[in-house]
Amino acid sequence: MQAFLKGSAVQSVRAQKDKTSSSSSAGAERKTRAVPWVEKYRPKCVDEVAFQEEVVAVLKKSLDGADLPNLLFYGPPGTGKTSTILAAARELYGPQLFRQRVLELNASDERGIQVVREKVKNFAQLTVAGSRPDGKPCPPFKIIILDEADSMTAPAQAALRRTMEKESRTTRFCLICNYISRIIEPLTSRCSKFRFKPLANQIQEERLLSICEKEELKYSRESISALVQVSEGDLRKAITLLQSAARLSMDREITETSVIEIAGVVPPKTIDKLLQVCFRGTFEKLEVVIRELVDDGYAATQILTQLHDAIVEGHLSDKQKSAITEKMAVVGKCLLDGADEYLQLLSLCSLIMHQSNN
Ligand SMILES: Nc1ncnc2c1ncn2[C@@H]1O[C@H](COP(=O)(O)OP(=O)(O)OP(=O)(O)O)[C@@H](O)[C@H]1O
Ligand SMILES: [Mg+2]
């Protein structure tokens, strides 16, 4: 069965990954508790992927024997991109062939131009048979998954262009990224693009409820709504938070307050108070309130997001809102770059103060 595979360098990447994945699945039976729920409830087949109908339809056609185009998945985190392609590949090839036919490289692997020239190109050049060891037919191509492709350098992306065309007889590429604008145009034009939407509240709620049932958790209706609310369409975040909340409450019921506490959301009252000081208070008061917020350990980015929502929905004029949100963008960038949280918040709030007093 190995006859058509000439490369062994390829195998080592996968071998390393398989070691971790197989040991975790073998251990899953014995110590179910040790597995993070996001992994435990990762869709095993394409049908289990929720809310992404277009891509599921295309993949199902190719499972039925149709050809598969090169794919480009993009969208926010935790919406099922990685899970979808892994599930599809598993269904296409079965667990045995999967290792030989699929090369998965993500941001944790070196993916500079050198790797594209050697590893990807070599893997793409291998030819493959059209049947599985168990006799079932399988597609006569391999799949190269480039996860988190937006972190690939531009020269590495450029090096992919010709490989993608030349090896189209034997290889399909699946590029996955959060920000499609970071993928160079020649690559996007070679792929069928699929946008993964943030999951609808209703769908998230159903998923969470089914997990609660399987894990035999006690929960209140409000706590599930709160989970959906704070995770903003990111199912991974919702499931992770649910697991933390379950650990925290042990045998007691999961409550809305514990969810909010774990999610690190600033209580709406605190945000209100901050805004009141901006609108009516003095600069000295503002300094004190912001110092308290930072000392309480709330993340500045979280405060920024909540302030943003409050300002956008608030009573200020359009002109004031636009000035404030522009400043928010700058502050957001500075925070990402590691600037001081206290100073950034102070600078933003003093601008809000200035604007609202005009
Ligand atoms: N559409 C979905 N259907 C079912 N489960 C989902 C879906 N989206 C996310 N999940 C859950 O969230 C987890 C993470 O999903 P996945 O790794 O596919 O996200 P992703 O889109 O690749 O995110 P990232 O951009 O951060 O890599 C999965 O293990 C699964 O439990
Ligand atoms: Mg992913």
mmCIF file of C-alpha atoms and ligand atoms in Angstrom:
data_model
loop_
_atom_site.group_PDB
_atom_site.id
_atom_site.type_symbol
_atom_site.label_atom_id
_atom_site.label_comp_id
_atom_site.label_asym_id
_atom_site.label_seq_id
_atom_site.Cartn_x
_atom_site.Cartn_y
_atom_site.Cartn_z
ATOM 1 C CA MET A 1 0.000 0.000 0.000
ATOM 2 C CA GLN A 2 2.981 2.246 0.569
ATOM 3 C CA ALA A 3 4.096 1.685 -3.013
ATOM 4 C CA PHE A 4 2.756 4.918 -4.352
ATOM 5 C CA LEU A 5 4.282 6.918 -1.576
ATOM 6 C CA LYS A 6 7.839 7.815 -2.227
ATOM 7 C CA GLY A 7 8.441 10.445 0.405
ATOM 8 C CA SER A 8 9.155 9.735 4.016
ATOM 9 C CA ALA A 9 9.814 13.269 5.181
ATOM 10 C CA VAL A 10 6.107 13.876 4.865
ATOM 11 C CA GLN A 11 5.321 11.010 7.130
ATOM 12 C CA SER A 12 7.336 12.368 9.990
ATOM 13 C CA VAL A 13 5.174 15.462 10.292
ATOM 14 C CA ARG A 14 2.052 13.369 10.415
ATOM 15 C CA ALA A 15 3.568 10.670 12.561
ATOM 16 C CA GLN A 16 4.230 13.224 15.229
ATOM 17 C CA LYS A 17 0.680 14.511 15.077
ATOM 18 C CA ASP A 18 -0.870 11.062 14.975
ATOM 19 C CA LYS A 19 1.013 10.067 18.036
ATOM 20 C CA THR A 20 -0.686 12.788 20.013
ATOM 21 C CA SER A 21 -4.090 12.303 18.439
ATOM 22 C CA SER A 22 -4.131 8.516 18.719
ATOM 23 C CA SER A 23 -2.947 8.524 22.296
ATOM 24 C CA SER A 24 -5.631 11.043 23.188
ATOM 25 C CA SER A 25 -8.357 9.008 21.500
ATOM 26 C CA ALA A 26 -7.165 5.790 23.104
ATOM 27 C CA GLY A 27 -7.148 7.445 26.482
ATOM 28 C CA ALA A 28 -10.538 8.989 25.869
ATOM 29 C CA GLU A 29 -12.349 5.807 26.851
ATOM 30 C CA ARG A 30 -10.531 5.395 30.110
ATOM 31 C CA LYS A 31 -10.354 8.941 31.361
ATOM 32 C CA THR A 32 -13.062 10.851 29.593
ATOM 33 C CA ARG A 33 -12.667 13.727 32.011
ATOM 34 C CA ALA A 34 -9.201 14.638 30.815
ATOM 35 C CA VAL A 35 -10.350 15.566 27.305
ATOM 36 C CA PRO A 36 -11.314 19.197 26.725
ATOM 37 C CA TRP A 37 -14.914 19.323 25.609
ATOM 38 C CA VAL A 38 -14.082 21.215 22.420
ATOM 39 C CA GLU A 39 -12.133 18.152 21.296
ATOM 40 C CA LYS A 40 -14.608 15.659 22.683
ATOM 41 C CA TYR A 41 -17.482 17.287 20.812
ATOM 42 C CA ARG A 42 -15.592 18.158 17.641
ATOM 43 C CA PRO A 43 -17.725 17.064 14.643
ATOM 44 C CA LYS A 44 -16.635 13.588 13.517
ATOM 45 C CA CYS A 45 -18.356 13.748 10.145
ATOM 46 C CA VAL A 46 -19.424 16.509 7.801
ATOM 47 C CA ASP A 47 -23.076 16.059 8.727
ATOM 48 C CA GLU A 48 -22.349 17.058 12.303
ATOM 49 C CA VAL A 49 -21.063 20.475 11.273
ATOM 50 C CA ALA A 50 -23.730 22.972 12.210
ATOM 51 C CA PHE A 51 -24.813 26.138 10.401
ATOM 52 C CA GLN A 52 -22.379 26.104 7.456
ATOM 53 C CA GLU A 53 -24.750 24.740 4.822
ATOM 54 C CA GLU A 54 -22.973 25.809 1.604
ATOM 55 C CA VAL A 55 -19.649 24.246 2.374
ATOM 56 C CA VAL A 56 -21.254 21.111 3.785
ATOM 57 C CA ALA A 57 -23.257 20.707 0.562
ATOM 58 C CA VAL A 58 -20.131 20.998 -1.614
ATOM 59 C CA LEU A 59 -18.161 18.583 0.542
ATOM 60 C CA LYS A 60 -20.986 16.062 0.563
ATOM 61 C CA LYS A 61 -21.107 16.108 -3.225
ATOM 62 C CA SER A 62 -17.428 15.307 -3.328
ATOM 63 C CA LEU A 63 -17.967 12.520 -0.795
ATOM 64 C CA ASP A 64 -20.441 11.075 -3.275
ATOM 65 C CA GLY A 65 -17.755 10.931 -5.925
ATOM 66 C CA ALA A 66 -17.728 14.359 -7.515
ATOM 67 C CA ASP A 67 -14.447 16.196 -7.886
ATOM 68 C CA LEU A 68 -13.306 18.627 -5.234
ATOM 69 C CA PRO A 69 -12.096 22.138 -6.064
ATOM 70 C CA ASN A 70 -9.267 23.815 -4.221
ATOM 71 C CA LEU A 71 -10.852 25.282 -1.139
ATOM 72 C CA LEU A 72 -10.401 28.441 0.855
ATOM 73 C CA PHE A 73 -12.209 28.640 4.185
ATOM 74 C CA TYR A 74 -12.305 31.926 5.997
ATOM 75 C CA GLY A 75 -14.203 33.359 8.911
ATOM 76 C CA PRO A 76 -13.977 34.180 12.610
ATOM 77 C CA PRO A 77 -12.476 31.762 15.161
ATOM 78 C CA GLY A 78 -14.423 28.812 16.496
ATOM 79 C CA THR A 79 -16.850 28.491 13.602
ATOM 80 C CA GLY A 80 -15.823 25.030 12.432
ATOM 81 C CA LYS A 81 -13.255 25.576 9.658
ATOM 82 C CA THR A 82 -10.601 23.143 10.838
ATOM 83 C CA SER A 83 -13.185 20.624 12.050
ATOM 84 C CA THR A 84 -15.001 20.626 8.707
ATOM 85 C CA ILE A 85 -12.027 19.809 6.512
ATOM 86 C CA LEU A 86 -10.642 17.234 8.940
ATOM 87 C CA ALA A 87 -14.025 15.500 9.135
ATOM 88 C CA ALA A 88 -14.379 15.546 5.346
ATOM 89 C CA ALA A 89 -10.886 14.137 4.851
ATOM 90 C CA ARG A 90 -11.551 11.374 7.359
ATOM 91 C CA GLU A 91 -14.744 10.436 5.572
ATOM 92 C CA LEU A 92 -13.087 10.517 2.156
ATOM 93 C CA TYR A 93 -10.155 8.332 3.042
ATOM 94 C CA GLY A 94 -11.053 6.380 6.147
ATOM 95 C CA PRO A 95 -8.778 6.357 9.201
ATOM 96 C CA GLN A 96 -5.959 4.337 7.590
ATOM 97 C CA LEU A 97 -5.398 6.188 4.345
ATOM 98 C CA PHE A 98 -5.949 9.520 6.050
ATOM 99 C CA ARG A 99 -2.362 9.550 7.267
ATOM 100 C CA GLN A 100 -0.907 9.023 3.837
ATOM 101 C CA ARG A 101 -3.223 11.224 1.837
ATOM 102 C CA VAL A 102 -3.520 14.299 3.988
ATOM 103 C CA LEU A 103 -0.751 16.731 4.816
ATOM 104 C CA GLU A 104 -1.797 19.185 7.479
ATOM 105 C CA LEU A 105 0.396 22.151 8.192
ATOM 106 C CA ASN A 106 -0.635 24.876 10.587
ATOM 107 C CA ALA A 107 0.880 27.971 12.100
ATOM 108 C CA SER A 108 2.828 25.857 14.598
ATOM 109 C CA ASP A 109 4.815 24.324 11.730
ATOM 110 C CA GLU A 110 7.504 26.173 9.900
ATOM 111 C CA ARG A 111 5.879 27.351 6.654
ATOM 112 C CA GLY A 112 8.362 29.685 5.088
ATOM 113 C CA ILE A 113 9.232 29.498 1.452
ATOM 114 C CA GLN A 114 11.681 26.661 2.066
ATOM 115 C CA VAL A 115 8.970 24.378 3.417
ATOM 116 C CA VAL A 116 6.634 25.180 0.544
ATOM 117 C CA ARG A 117 9.445 24.404 -1.906
ATOM 118 C CA GLU A 118 10.354 21.108 -0.286
ATOM 119 C CA LYS A 119 7.664 19.575 1.871
ATOM 120 C CA VAL A 120 4.539 20.804 0.107
ATOM 121 C CA LYS A 121 5.943 20.385 -3.378
ATOM 122 C CA ASN A 122 7.255 16.886 -2.700
ATOM 123 C CA PHE A 123 4.011 15.778 -1.154
ATOM 124 C CA ALA A 124 2.020 17.290 -4.022
ATOM 125 C CA GLN A 125 4.085 15.432 -6.600
ATOM 126 C CA LEU A 126 3.277 11.965 -5.278
ATOM 127 C CA THR A 127 0.706 10.091 -7.309
ATOM 128 C CA VAL A 128 -1.999 8.087 -5.634
ATOM 129 C CA ALA A 129 -4.322 5.206 -6.381
ATOM 130 C CA GLY A 130 -8.093 5.492 -6.628
ATOM 131 C CA SER A 131 -9.054 2.852 -4.094
ATOM 132 C CA ARG A 132 -8.686 2.146 -0.404
ATOM 133 C CA PRO A 133 -7.020 -0.908 1.135
ATOM 134 C CA ASP A 134 -10.477 -2.185 2.036
ATOM 135 C CA GLY A 135 -11.452 -2.058 -1.642
ATOM 136 C CA LYS A 136 -13.758 0.934 -1.381
ATOM 137 C CA PRO A 137 -13.221 3.638 -3.970
ATOM 138 C CA CYS A 138 -11.636 6.863 -2.824
ATOM 139 C CA PRO A 139 -10.733 10.017 -4.711
ATOM 140 C CA PRO A 140 -7.523 9.802 -6.727
ATOM 141 C CA PHE A 141 -6.037 12.894 -5.119
ATOM 142 C CA LYS A 142 -4.387 13.988 -1.899
ATOM 143 C CA ILE A 143 -5.329 16.932 0.241
ATOM 144 C CA ILE A 144 -2.927 19.506 1.598
ATOM 145 C CA ILE A 145 -4.450 21.514 4.425
ATOM 146 C CA LEU A 146 -2.751 24.802 5.138
ATOM 147 C CA ASP A 147 -4.390 25.899 8.357
ATOM 148 C CA GLU A 148 -4.002 29.465 9.597
ATOM 149 C CA ALA A 149 -2.722 30.395 6.136
ATOM 150 C CA ASP A 150 -2.934 34.100 6.914
ATOM 151 C CA SER A 151 0.251 33.738 8.928
ATOM 152 C CA MET A 152 2.188 32.502 5.890
ATOM 153 C CA THR A 153 4.620 34.977 4.444
ATOM 154 C CA ALA A 154 3.817 36.516 1.068
ATOM 155 C CA PRO A 155 6.783 34.830 -0.704
ATOM 156 C CA ALA A 156 5.645 31.456 0.672
ATOM 157 C CA GLN A 157 2.140 32.112 -0.614
ATOM 158 C CA ALA A 158 3.530 33.168 -3.970
ATOM 159 C CA ALA A 159 5.552 29.953 -4.157
ATOM 160 C CA LEU A 160 2.310 28.004 -3.846
ATOM 161 C CA ARG A 161 0.794 29.426 -6.997
ATOM 162 C CA ARG A 162 2.548 27.312 -9.567
ATOM 163 C CA THR A 163 2.512 24.191 -7.391
ATOM 164 C CA MET A 164 -1.231 24.497 -7.061
ATOM 165 C CA GLU A 165 -1.701 24.584 -10.825
ATOM 166 C CA LYS A 166 0.906 22.030 -11.782
ATOM 167 C CA GLU A 167 -0.203 19.381 -9.355
ATOM 168 C CA SER A 168 -3.933 19.864 -9.832
ATOM 169 C CA ARG A 169 -4.187 16.336 -11.221
ATOM 170 C CA THR A 170 -3.148 14.721 -7.941
ATOM 171 C CA THR A 171 -3.585 17.284 -5.200
ATOM 172 C CA ARG A 172 -6.237 19.550 -3.757
ATOM 173 C CA PHE A 173 -5.370 22.400 -1.449
ATOM 174 C CA CYS A 174 -7.456 23.644 1.412
ATOM 175 C CA LEU A 175 -6.397 26.995 2.781
ATOM 176 C CA ILE A 176 -7.886 28.125 6.065
ATOM 177 C CA CYS A 177 -7.637 31.586 7.547
ATOM 178 C CA ASN A 178 -9.370 34.161 9.691
ATOM 179 C CA TYR A 179 -8.523 37.178 7.569
ATOM 180 C CA ILE A 180 -8.965 36.629 3.855
ATOM 181 C CA SER A 181 -7.393 39.969 3.032
ATOM 182 C CA ARG A 182 -4.046 38.544 4.132
ATOM 183 C CA ILE A 183 -4.109 35.911 1.392
ATOM 184 C CA ILE A 184 -2.634 37.109 -1.875
ATOM 185 C CA GLU A 185 -5.101 37.506 -4.712
ATOM 186 C CA PRO A 186 -3.587 34.961 -7.122
ATOM 187 C CA LEU A 187 -4.218 32.290 -4.484
ATOM 188 C CA THR A 188 -7.778 33.320 -3.691
ATOM 189 C CA SER A 189 -8.625 33.253 -7.373
ATOM 190 C CA ARG A 190 -7.472 29.630 -7.606
ATOM 191 C CA CYS A 191 -9.822 28.469 -4.845
ATOM 192 C CA SER A 192 -13.525 28.190 -4.188
ATOM 193 C CA LYS A 193 -14.106 30.513 -1.288
ATOM 194 C CA PHE A 194 -16.380 29.669 1.610
ATOM 195 C CA ARG A 195 -17.186 32.093 4.370
ATOM 196 C CA PHE A 196 -17.814 30.529 7.749
ATOM 197 C CA LYS A 197 -20.438 32.559 9.529
ATOM 198 C CA PRO A 198 -20.494 33.182 13.277
ATOM 199 C CA LEU A 199 -22.927 30.602 14.620
ATOM 200 C CA ALA A 200 -26.507 31.757 15.184
ATOM 201 C CA ASN A 201 -27.611 31.976 18.807
ATOM 202 C CA GLN A 202 -30.231 29.293 18.326
ATOM 203 C CA ILE A 203 -27.687 26.779 16.947
ATOM 204 C CA GLN A 204 -25.183 27.510 19.693
ATOM 205 C CA GLU A 205 -27.869 27.048 22.288
ATOM 206 C CA GLU A 206 -28.843 23.649 20.863
ATOM 207 C CA ARG A 207 -25.213 22.495 20.874
ATOM 208 C CA LEU A 208 -24.640 23.648 24.436
ATOM 209 C CA LEU A 209 -27.835 22.025 25.637
ATOM 210 C CA SER A 210 -26.889 18.714 24.053
ATOM 211 C CA ILE A 211 -23.475 18.864 25.748
ATOM 212 C CA CYS A 212 -25.149 19.677 29.078
ATOM 213 C CA GLU A 213 -27.329 16.638 28.633
ATOM 214 C CA LYS A 214 -24.466 14.310 27.766
ATOM 215 C CA GLU A 215 -22.362 15.577 30.656
ATOM 216 C CA GLU A 216 -25.363 15.472 32.991
ATOM 217 C CA LEU A 217 -24.943 19.049 34.114
ATOM 218 C CA LYS A 218 -27.340 21.120 36.151
ATOM 219 C CA TYR A 219 -27.916 24.489 34.567
ATOM 220 C CA SER A 220 -30.326 27.374 34.430
ATOM 221 C CA ARG A 221 -31.811 28.601 31.146
ATOM 222 C CA GLU A 222 -30.302 32.046 31.736
ATOM 223 C CA SER A 223 -26.811 30.666 32.099
ATOM 224 C CA ILE A 224 -26.984 29.128 28.632
ATOM 225 C CA SER A 225 -28.266 32.403 27.144
ATOM 226 C CA ALA A 226 -25.433 34.224 28.903
ATOM 227 C CA LEU A 227 -22.901 31.803 27.408
ATOM 228 C CA VAL A 228 -24.278 32.395 23.935
ATOM 229 C CA GLN A 229 -24.276 36.138 24.514
ATOM 230 C CA VAL A 230 -20.669 36.450 25.658
ATOM 231 C CA SER A 231 -19.229 34.125 23.038
ATOM 232 C CA GLU A 232 -20.559 36.129 20.070
ATOM 233 C CA GLY A 233 -20.866 33.304 17.550
ATOM 234 C CA ASP A 234 -17.663 31.542 18.616
ATOM 235 C CA LEU A 235 -18.793 28.046 19.559
ATOM 236 C CA ARG A 236 -15.347 27.054 20.783
ATOM 237 C CA LYS A 237 -15.392 29.894 23.294
ATOM 238 C CA ALA A 238 -18.901 28.944 24.407
ATOM 239 C CA ILE A 239 -17.957 25.295 24.966
ATOM 240 C CA THR A 240 -14.742 26.193 26.805
ATOM 241 C CA LEU A 241 -16.627 28.587 29.062
ATOM 242 C CA LEU A 242 -19.264 25.938 29.722
ATOM 243 C CA GLN A 243 -16.580 23.502 30.805
ATOM 244 C CA SER A 244 -14.989 26.053 33.155
ATOM 245 C CA ALA A 245 -18.384 26.935 34.592
ATOM 246 C CA ALA A 246 -19.139 23.246 35.135
ATOM 247 C CA ARG A 247 -15.837 22.779 36.960
ATOM 248 C CA LEU A 248 -16.455 25.827 39.083
ATOM 249 C CA SER A 249 -19.953 24.928 40.157
ATOM 250 C CA MET A 250 -19.179 21.207 40.682
ATOM 251 C CA ASP A 251 -22.469 19.596 41.698
ATOM 252 C CA ARG A 252 -24.396 22.817 41.975
ATOM 253 C CA GLU A 253 -26.348 24.487 39.203
ATOM 254 C CA ILE A 254 -24.476 26.614 36.662
ATOM 255 C CA THR A 255 -25.741 30.158 37.078
ATOM 256 C CA GLU A 256 -25.702 33.256 34.940
ATOM 257 C CA THR A 257 -23.459 35.030 37.451
ATOM 258 C CA SER A 258 -20.824 32.320 37.386
ATOM 259 C CA VAL A 259 -20.787 32.410 33.582
ATOM 260 C CA ILE A 260 -20.329 36.167 33.541
ATOM 261 C CA GLU A 261 -17.650 35.911 36.208
ATOM 262 C CA ILE A 262 -15.686 33.315 34.246
ATOM 263 C CA ALA A 263 -16.052 35.119 30.935
ATOM 264 C CA GLY A 264 -14.405 38.186 32.482
ATOM 265 C CA VAL A 265 -17.225 40.441 31.344
ATOM 266 C CA VAL A 266 -17.268 43.784 33.135
ATOM 267 C CA PRO A 267 -20.618 44.187 34.945
ATOM 268 C CA PRO A 268 -22.815 46.616 32.945
ATOM 269 C CA LYS A 269 -23.183 48.792 36.052
ATOM 270 C CA THR A 270 -19.446 49.386 36.180
ATOM 271 C CA ILE A 271 -19.393 50.460 32.538
ATOM 272 C CA ASP A 272 -22.337 52.776 33.228
ATOM 273 C CA LYS A 273 -20.498 54.329 36.120
ATOM 274 C CA LEU A 274 -17.419 54.911 33.986
ATOM 275 C CA LEU A 275 -19.492 56.592 31.289
ATOM 276 C CA GLN A 276 -21.302 58.777 33.824
ATOM 277 C CA VAL A 277 -17.948 60.025 35.071
ATOM 278 C CA CYS A 278 -16.911 60.741 31.470
ATOM 279 C CA PHE A 279 -20.121 62.684 30.793
ATOM 280 C CA ARG A 280 -20.461 64.555 34.060
ATOM 281 C CA GLY A 281 -17.417 64.002 36.266
ATOM 282 C CA THR A 282 -13.989 65.551 36.516
ATOM 283 C CA PHE A 283 -10.673 64.325 35.204
ATOM 284 C CA GLU A 284 -9.484 63.489 38.741
ATOM 285 C CA LYS A 285 -12.508 61.248 39.285
ATOM 286 C CA LEU A 286 -11.918 59.612 35.933
ATOM 287 C CA GLU A 287 -8.349 58.766 36.898
ATOM 288 C CA VAL A 288 -9.556 57.073 40.083
ATOM 289 C CA VAL A 289 -12.283 55.036 38.367
ATOM 290 C CA ILE A 290 -9.969 53.785 35.633
ATOM 291 C CA ARG A 291 -7.249 52.941 38.127
ATOM 292 C CA GLU A 292 -9.813 50.870 40.060
ATOM 293 C CA LEU A 293 -10.939 49.070 36.902
ATOM 294 C CA VAL A 294 -7.400 48.150 35.925
ATOM 295 C CA ASP A 295 -6.574 47.081 39.491
ATOM 296 C CA ASP A 296 -9.653 44.851 39.517
ATOM 297 C CA GLY A 297 -7.946 42.926 36.734
ATOM 298 C CA TYR A 298 -10.454 43.511 33.946
ATOM 299 C CA ALA A 299 -8.847 43.227 30.525
ATOM 300 C CA ALA A 300 -8.588 46.582 28.794
ATOM 301 C CA THR A 301 -9.689 45.036 25.490
ATOM 302 C CA GLN A 302 -12.849 43.771 27.176
ATOM 303 C CA ILE A 303 -13.581 47.210 28.634
ATOM 304 C CA LEU A 304 -12.954 48.683 25.192
ATOM 305 C CA THR A 305 -15.442 46.308 23.531
ATOM 306 C CA GLN A 306 -18.123 47.015 26.086
ATOM 307 C CA LEU A 307 -17.523 50.774 25.989
ATOM 308 C CA HIS A 308 -17.813 50.571 22.218
ATOM 309 C CA ASP A 309 -21.223 48.905 22.409
ATOM 310 C CA ALA A 310 -22.418 51.379 25.014
ATOM 311 C CA ILE A 311 -21.250 54.412 23.029
ATOM 312 C CA VAL A 312 -22.674 53.188 19.717
ATOM 313 C CA GLU A 313 -26.064 52.574 21.299
ATOM 314 C CA GLY A 314 -25.867 55.733 23.411
ATOM 315 C CA HIS A 315 -27.368 59.205 23.051
ATOM 316 C CA LEU A 316 -24.405 61.087 21.555
ATOM 317 C CA SER A 317 -24.551 62.720 18.129
ATOM 318 C CA ASP A 318 -23.205 60.927 15.060
ATOM 319 C CA LYS A 319 -20.245 63.276 14.872
ATOM 320 C CA GLN A 320 -19.293 62.618 18.483
ATOM 321 C CA LYS A 321 -19.709 58.884 18.034
ATOM 322 C CA SER A 322 -17.497 58.830 14.972
ATOM 323 C CA ALA A 323 -14.726 60.752 16.739
ATOM 324 C CA ILE A 324 -14.880 58.397 19.709
ATOM 325 C CA THR A 325 -14.932 55.185 17.690
ATOM 326 C CA GLU A 326 -11.991 56.401 15.640
ATOM 327 C CA LYS A 327 -10.057 56.832 18.852
ATOM 328 C CA MET A 328 -11.188 53.371 19.943
ATOM 329 C CA ALA A 329 -9.627 51.860 16.840
ATOM 330 C CA VAL A 330 -6.315 53.537 17.658
ATOM 331 C CA VAL A 331 -6.471 52.436 21.301
ATOM 332 C CA GLY A 332 -7.324 48.881 20.224
ATOM 333 C CA LYS A 333 -4.255 48.759 17.999
ATOM 334 C CA CYS A 334 -2.027 50.198 20.734
ATOM 335 C CA LEU A 335 -3.305 47.609 23.223
ATOM 336 C CA LEU A 336 -2.551 44.845 20.731
ATOM 337 C CA ASP A 337 0.958 46.206 20.425
ATOM 338 C CA GLY A 338 1.369 45.978 24.178
ATOM 339 C CA ALA A 339 0.840 49.576 25.303
ATOM 340 C CA ASP A 340 0.023 50.402 28.926
ATOM 341 C CA GLU A 341 -3.623 49.585 29.688
ATOM 342 C CA TYR A 342 -4.186 52.386 32.198
ATOM 343 C CA LEU A 343 -2.800 55.108 29.946
ATOM 344 C CA GLN A 344 -4.702 53.890 26.902
ATOM 345 C CA LEU A 345 -8.024 53.766 28.748
ATOM 346 C CA LEU A 346 -7.378 57.158 30.247
ATOM 347 C CA SER A 347 -6.626 58.614 26.848
ATOM 348 C CA LEU A 348 -9.822 57.143 25.405
ATOM 349 C CA CYS A 349 -12.026 58.239 28.284
ATOM 350 C CA SER A 350 -10.644 61.755 28.287
ATOM 351 C CA LEU A 351 -11.553 61.995 24.622
ATOM 352 C CA ILE A 352 -15.080 60.787 25.435
ATOM 353 C CA MET A 353 -15.195 63.452 28.145
ATOM 354 C CA HIS A 354 -14.009 66.133 25.746
ATOM 355 C CA GLN A 355 -16.460 65.089 23.023
ATOM 356 C CA SER A 356 -19.490 64.843 25.262
ATOM 357 C CA ASN A 357 -18.864 68.273 26.757
ATOM 358 C CA ASN A 358 -18.721 69.948 23.356
HETATM 359 N N1 LIG B 1 -20.111 24.660 12.849
HETATM 360 C C1 LIG B 1 -19.804 23.913 13.917
HETATM 361 N N2 LIG B 1 -20.462 22.755 14.161
HETATM 362 C C2 LIG B 1 -20.140 22.009 15.209
HETATM 363 N N3 LIG B 1 -19.193 22.286 16.108
HETATM 364 C C3 LIG B 1 -18.490 23.417 15.941
HETATM 365 C C4 LIG B 1 -18.757 24.284 14.825
HETATM 366 N N4 LIG B 1 -17.936 25.323 14.906
HETATM 367 C C5 LIG B 1 -17.177 25.134 15.992
HETATM 368 N N5 LIG B 1 -17.487 23.994 16.634
HETATM 369 C C6 LIG B 1 -16.880 23.539 17.896
HETATM 370 O O1 LIG B 1 -15.786 24.410 18.166
HETATM 371 C C7 LIG B 1 -14.555 23.705 18.180
HETATM 372 C C8 LIG B 1 -13.522 24.478 17.383
HETATM 373 O O2 LIG B 1 -13.832 24.485 16.021
HETATM 374 P P1 LIG B 1 -12.704 24.625 14.911
HETATM 375 O O3 LIG B 1 -11.378 24.211 15.446
HETATM 376 O O4 LIG B 1 -13.178 23.944 13.694
HETATM 377 O O5 LIG B 1 -12.721 26.198 14.684
HETATM 378 P P2 LIG B 1 -11.965 27.042 13.568
HETATM 379 O O6 LIG B 1 -13.027 27.654 12.714
HETATM 380 O O7 LIG B 1 -10.924 26.220 12.913
HETATM 381 O O8 LIG B 1 -11.329 28.185 14.458
HETATM 382 P P3 LIG B 1 -9.898 28.937 14.273
HETATM 383 O O9 LIG B 1 -10.121 29.986 13.232
HETATM 384 O O10 LIG B 1 -9.670 29.547 15.614
HETATM 385 O O11 LIG B 1 -8.884 27.911 13.902
HETATM 386 C C9 LIG B 1 -14.844 22.333 17.645
HETATM 387 O O12 LIG B 1 -14.124 21.377 18.350
HETATM 388 C C10 LIG B 1 -16.322 22.141 17.855
HETATM 389 O O13 LIG B 1 -16.530 21.569 19.117
HETATM 390 MG MG MG B 2 -8.780 26.232 13.021
#
